[in-house]
XYZ file of C-alpha atoms in Angstrom:
376
model
C 6.923 21.710 5.058
C 4.610 22.670 2.723
C 6.560 24.363 0.543
C 9.402 22.008 0.016
C 7.603 18.653 -0.093
C 4.184 18.661 -0.539
C 3.906 20.914 -3.257
C 6.502 19.122 -5.055
C 5.829 15.409 -5.135
C 7.940 13.079 -6.819
C 7.091 9.118 -7.919
C 7.736 5.783 -7.442
C 11.946 5.568 -7.015
C 12.647 9.201 -8.557
C 12.406 11.060 -5.437
C 15.868 12.944 -5.643
C 14.229 16.042 -4.454
C 12.394 14.021 -1.470
C 15.357 11.912 -0.497
C 17.523 15.292 0.048
C 15.137 16.678 2.127
C 14.042 14.194 4.099
C 17.834 13.192 4.803
C 18.570 16.597 5.477
C 15.628 17.161 8.203
C 17.306 13.709 10.022
C 20.757 15.341 9.950
C 19.285 18.696 11.303
C 18.575 16.715 14.290
C 21.726 15.191 14.935
C 20.623 11.902 12.523
C 23.092 10.099 10.639
C 20.589 9.103 7.700
C 21.765 6.470 4.945
C 20.617 5.524 1.885
C 19.368 1.959 1.519
C 18.597 0.327 -2.227
C 17.081 2.780 -5.389
C 15.605 5.169 -2.891
C 15.181 4.620 0.093
C 16.372 6.364 4.128
C 17.498 4.996 7.568
C 18.275 6.300 10.722
C 18.993 5.553 13.880
C 17.589 6.269 17.446
C 19.621 4.706 20.593
C 21.450 1.459 20.761
C 21.196 -2.183 21.634
C 18.086 -4.354 22.049
C 15.244 -5.073 20.892
C 15.213 -3.104 17.759
C 11.501 -1.741 16.501
C 10.963 -0.080 12.504
C 8.856 2.624 12.374
C 8.230 2.897 8.396
C 6.640 6.179 6.571
C 6.230 5.626 2.264
C 7.352 9.250 0.419
C 5.903 8.720 -2.954
C 3.129 9.969 -4.548
C 0.763 9.218 -7.245
C 0.485 10.763 -11.178
C -2.535 12.689 -10.652
C -3.051 16.618 -11.010
C -4.548 17.872 -7.485
C -7.386 19.785 -7.323
C -7.137 20.326 -3.612
C -7.739 24.026 -3.931
C -5.202 24.259 -1.498
C -2.376 27.427 -1.767
C 0.404 24.868 -1.548
C -1.634 22.167 -3.667
C 1.044 20.631 -6.350
C 1.365 21.999 -9.537
C 3.470 19.033 -11.433
C 0.479 16.972 -12.775
C 1.878 14.686 -9.346
C -0.218 14.651 -5.971
C -0.097 13.779 -2.411
C -3.380 12.184 -2.310
C -2.781 9.004 -0.423
C -1.124 11.209 2.498
C 2.190 9.483 2.449
C 3.809 13.246 2.584
C 2.032 13.362 5.812
C 3.412 10.213 6.653
C 6.711 11.019 6.484
C 6.457 14.347 8.390
C 4.590 12.714 11.380
C 7.627 9.652 11.113
C 10.032 13.343 11.149
C 8.598 14.821 13.890
C 8.625 11.328 15.490
C 12.348 11.219 14.971
C 13.159 14.372 16.547
C 11.102 13.301 19.523
C 12.775 10.281 20.033
C 16.599 11.776 19.252
C 15.638 14.121 22.279
C 14.848 11.113 24.149
C 17.620 9.057 23.392
C 19.470 8.915 26.110
C 16.542 6.919 27.914
C 15.539 4.577 25.250
C 15.997 0.753 25.985
C 16.754 -0.399 22.785
C 17.230 0.985 18.626
C 14.298 2.244 16.596
C 15.000 2.062 13.359
C 13.936 4.422 10.758
C 12.142 3.470 7.265
C 11.316 6.282 4.674
C 10.294 3.960 1.928
C 10.218 5.135 -1.618
C 7.556 3.595 -4.283
C 4.821 2.295 -2.168
C 2.231 2.985 -4.836
C 3.845 0.394 -7.187
C 3.932 -2.088 -4.322
C 8.378 -2.335 -4.639
C 9.854 0.096 -2.956
C 9.404 -2.007 0.592
C 10.763 -4.815 -1.217
C 13.401 -3.121 -2.780
C 14.663 -1.824 0.694
C 14.297 -5.118 2.383
C 16.667 -6.951 -0.110
C 19.280 -4.121 0.644
C 19.220 -4.723 4.334
C 16.958 -2.291 5.987
C 15.320 -5.548 8.659
C 19.369 -6.204 9.152
C 22.372 -4.890 10.987
C 20.151 -4.150 13.692
C 18.274 -7.237 13.012
C 14.292 -5.644 13.265
C 12.401 -7.184 15.996
C 8.704 -5.486 15.265
C 7.746 -2.933 12.965
C 5.362 -0.454 12.465
C 3.897 1.435 10.453
C 0.390 3.941 10.412
C -1.532 5.699 6.949
C -3.815 8.069 7.241
C -7.832 8.057 5.908
C -9.493 10.991 5.832
C -13.291 11.480 4.347
C -15.038 8.304 5.918
C -17.678 8.070 9.179
C -14.896 6.768 11.565
C -12.145 8.998 10.647
C -12.292 11.351 13.193
C -9.520 13.528 13.810
C -6.860 11.906 16.337
C -8.632 8.446 15.430
C -7.117 5.456 15.120
C -8.281 1.895 13.584
C -6.615 -1.556 13.402
C -7.376 -4.672 12.861
C -5.583 -7.882 14.485
C -5.039 -10.892 12.243
C -5.147 -10.465 8.505
C -5.561 -6.098 8.051
C -5.283 -5.652 4.113
C -5.607 -7.647 1.079
C -3.226 -8.869 -1.971
C -3.287 -7.432 -5.198
C -2.071 -8.447 -8.254
C -2.443 -7.861 -12.166
C -2.878 -10.579 -14.607
C -2.503 -10.339 -18.561
C -4.539 -12.572 -20.325
C -3.606 -12.227 -24.326
C -5.958 -14.053 -26.762
C -4.804 -15.475 -30.119
C -7.001 -16.243 -32.230
C -7.351 -16.458 -36.508
C -7.797 -12.847 -38.148
C -10.658 -13.351 -41.219
C -12.863 -11.303 -43.816
C -15.982 -10.581 -42.033
C -17.767 -11.797 -44.598
C -16.502 -15.183 -43.911
C -16.074 -16.040 -39.856
C -16.403 -19.329 -40.533
C -12.663 -19.165 -41.689
C -11.271 -17.222 -38.543
C -11.074 -17.727 -34.950
C -12.681 -14.765 -32.853
C -10.380 -13.751 -29.978
C -13.001 -10.640 -28.847
C -15.385 -13.098 -28.360
C -12.526 -16.060 -26.935
C -11.656 -12.735 -24.520
C -14.909 -11.986 -23.953
C -16.541 -15.923 -22.697
C -13.295 -15.520 -20.302
C -13.973 -12.103 -18.336
C -17.209 -13.416 -17.519
C -16.770 -16.762 -16.812
C -13.355 -15.492 -14.334
C -16.778 -13.904 -12.054
C -17.828 -17.018 -11.315
C -14.817 -18.088 -9.190
C -15.961 -15.304 -6.316
C -19.454 -15.919 -6.482
C -19.705 -19.449 -7.198
C -16.326 -21.282 -5.987
C -15.575 -19.163 -2.960
C -17.429 -18.314 0.560
C -19.499 -15.243 0.922
C -17.805 -14.884 4.097
C -14.133 -15.290 2.401
C -13.489 -11.507 0.355
C -12.234 -11.888 -2.691
C -12.466 -9.719 -5.790
C -11.651 -10.410 -9.987
C -11.930 -7.644 -11.675
C -11.859 -7.177 -15.486
C -10.274 -3.981 -15.939
C -10.012 -3.992 -19.646
C -10.440 -5.280 -22.729
C -9.181 -4.794 -25.832
C -8.924 -6.299 -29.459
C -9.071 -6.441 -33.181
C -8.082 -4.276 -35.781
C -10.718 -3.347 -38.190
C -14.471 -3.129 -37.761
C -15.043 -5.755 -40.938
C -12.272 -8.298 -39.966
C -12.797 -11.275 -36.863
C -10.133 -10.024 -34.783
C -7.289 -12.250 -34.654
C -5.739 -11.129 -30.890
C -7.545 -9.396 -28.221
C -6.327 -8.740 -24.486
C -7.804 -8.964 -21.139
C -6.369 -6.706 -18.106
C -7.074 -8.512 -14.468
C -6.616 -7.359 -10.921
C -7.237 -9.919 -7.910
C -7.383 -9.064 -4.496
C -7.609 -11.694 -1.687
C -7.736 -11.916 1.840
C -5.603 -15.041 2.472
C -2.349 -16.244 0.957
C -4.269 -19.097 0.533
C -7.294 -17.371 -1.053
C -4.085 -15.663 -3.653
C -3.018 -19.260 -4.722
C -6.524 -20.291 -5.570
C -7.293 -17.373 -7.754
C -4.395 -17.627 -9.493
C -4.671 -21.493 -10.311
C -8.164 -20.477 -11.388
C -7.910 -17.966 -13.394
C -5.085 -19.748 -15.584
C -7.481 -23.003 -15.863
C -10.405 -21.061 -16.750
C -8.714 -18.659 -19.449
C -6.941 -22.384 -20.874
C -9.983 -23.696 -21.143
C -11.931 -21.658 -22.650
C -10.016 -20.436 -24.857
C -9.302 -24.143 -26.293
C -12.834 -24.431 -26.045
C -13.277 -21.619 -28.681
C -10.008 -23.049 -30.788
C -7.943 -20.105 -29.234
C -4.403 -19.751 -27.154
C -3.551 -17.701 -24.401
C -0.655 -16.574 -22.790
C -0.679 -15.531 -19.125
C 1.261 -13.368 -17.271
C 0.654 -12.870 -14.061
C 3.299 -9.458 -12.243
C 3.122 -9.884 -8.481
C 1.971 -7.512 -6.273
C 1.744 -6.882 -2.653
C 1.255 -10.275 -0.730
C -2.010 -9.990 2.040
C -0.010 -7.764 5.598
C -0.817 -9.627 8.988
C -1.520 -7.601 11.506
C 0.685 -9.354 14.975
C -2.309 -9.829 17.065
C 0.250 -9.609 20.229
C 2.375 -5.810 18.827
C -1.297 -4.568 18.304
C -2.443 -4.890 21.649
C 0.594 -3.358 22.909
C -0.042 -0.533 20.487
C -3.463 0.226 21.031
C -2.557 -0.055 25.535
C 0.196 2.347 24.274
C -2.095 4.896 22.430
C -4.371 5.410 24.859
C -1.638 7.568 26.359
C -2.088 9.541 22.992
C -5.909 9.560 22.183
C -8.978 8.941 24.014
C -10.074 5.809 24.158
C -13.255 5.922 22.309
C -11.791 7.182 19.174
C -9.608 3.627 19.406
C -11.194 1.018 17.135
C -10.480 -2.485 15.980
C -11.956 -3.100 12.512
C -12.404 -5.870 10.234
C -9.841 -6.182 7.607
C -9.145 -4.020 4.179
C -9.742 -4.805 0.819
C -6.566 -2.153 0.512
C -3.527 -3.375 -0.192
C -0.159 -2.220 1.403
C 3.557 -3.020 0.143
C 4.472 -2.756 4.356
C 3.223 -6.152 3.884
C 6.095 -7.552 2.684
C 8.043 -6.209 6.340
C 4.952 -8.177 7.788
C 5.884 -11.253 5.804
C 9.456 -11.095 7.484
C 9.000 -9.516 11.242
C 6.127 -8.982 13.715
C 4.202 -5.960 12.665
C 1.459 -3.893 12.473
C -0.410 -1.283 10.262
C -2.071 1.294 12.222
C -4.588 3.647 10.573
C -5.025 7.342 11.510
C -7.804 8.971 11.075
C -7.817 12.934 9.909
C -10.560 14.012 9.207
C -14.172 12.451 8.904
C -17.349 14.002 6.453
C -18.633 14.779 9.349
C -15.666 17.159 10.351
C -16.453 18.489 6.330
C -13.610 16.022 4.649
C -15.582 14.626 2.125
C -12.836 13.175 -0.068
C -10.586 9.920 0.717
C -7.555 9.207 -0.412
C -6.633 8.688 -3.740
C -9.461 11.974 -4.687
C -7.034 14.699 -6.220
C -9.322 16.980 -4.017
C -8.513 15.686 -0.656
C -7.987 17.886 2.170
C -6.781 16.874 5.391
C -7.026 18.060 9.136
C -3.220 18.878 9.808
C -3.379 19.917 13.111
C -4.317 15.809 13.675
C -0.494 15.087 12.441
C 1.165 15.908 15.746
C -1.019 13.124 16.990
C 0.424 10.921 14.140
C 4.221 12.060 15.075
C 3.009 11.149 19.158
C 1.583 8.057 18.418
C 4.986 7.079 16.695
C 7.253 8.213 18.922
C 4.674 6.859 22.423
C 4.986 3.244 20.259
C 7.894 3.030 20.390
C 9.270 4.126 23.663
C 6.678 1.171 25.119
C 7.569 -1.073 23.304
C 11.528 -1.017 23.940
C 10.682 -0.251 27.605
C 8.795 -3.248 28.138
C 11.024 -5.565 26.004
C 14.107 -3.912 26.529
C 17.088 -4.202 29.207
């Protein structure tokens, strides 16, 4: 796995070698994998109702790996979010489930997903039928975490209800009027207007939303103007938001538009606002979470199973959760106390590979227990 996948990460939907690798592995287990959408893969184990979907993502991040591992990637891409481990665990789980196929009381549908990092892969697979034929009743995903106090190897944590934030991006283009720097009264300063917009947007979370309602409005980049001695006639703000509910998400959009347009008008400028929809909030079905936690006790010690508050991170598994009852489980693969000091999205991240068979066993256990409980 290390040489053929982790060492050669690929991005987004451009997963030619990754798809080939996963497909061949599934075929070697006696499965019949099929392509879904641009670069997704699915396969079925068992038959009949109910149907539980197990999901793993496959793509990487555009950063040079600096882990120092012998099998570190050298192509400028990096599995620093652990998607290679998700795929590894689900592949091993698929092997276990196939070997036990005769005893399954329903169907396990595998979902190997591209383009999670750009929040597009899950939706692409949904639009191309991953939740149909057979119809999916529930869905489960796991995500590895490391480099924190509570990410001990082989531990799990999850949330009942709202589990992860939404993420959206906005581009606010301010149009003013250029003039010579000695005659600013003849111009409309787009940069000054953009700065006032940036400051005012911070008011949304600090003054218009309860401190107990976790939301983020981040102006990550401001650019504008052409030369130092000219009143800038154009500027651009790039904004990201995170919300803990779809209601809050809609409120942030409304206020970003109102504030930006209002300030622009005050300063005699105009604005164009582009909303690049990201991923919705991820809702963990409480009943399914309860079932999974009970199931997990067969694999990991009870003191390594924890309920935690919702995360401000984002997962495009949320698109699946909008369609069917779902749950995302966070799986620990190395804590700070165990010597793993870097977390996800750090190019120096490492993890405890010995934990991965436990993760695979959890996938297989979740599916088997669910089908035993709800199947005929």
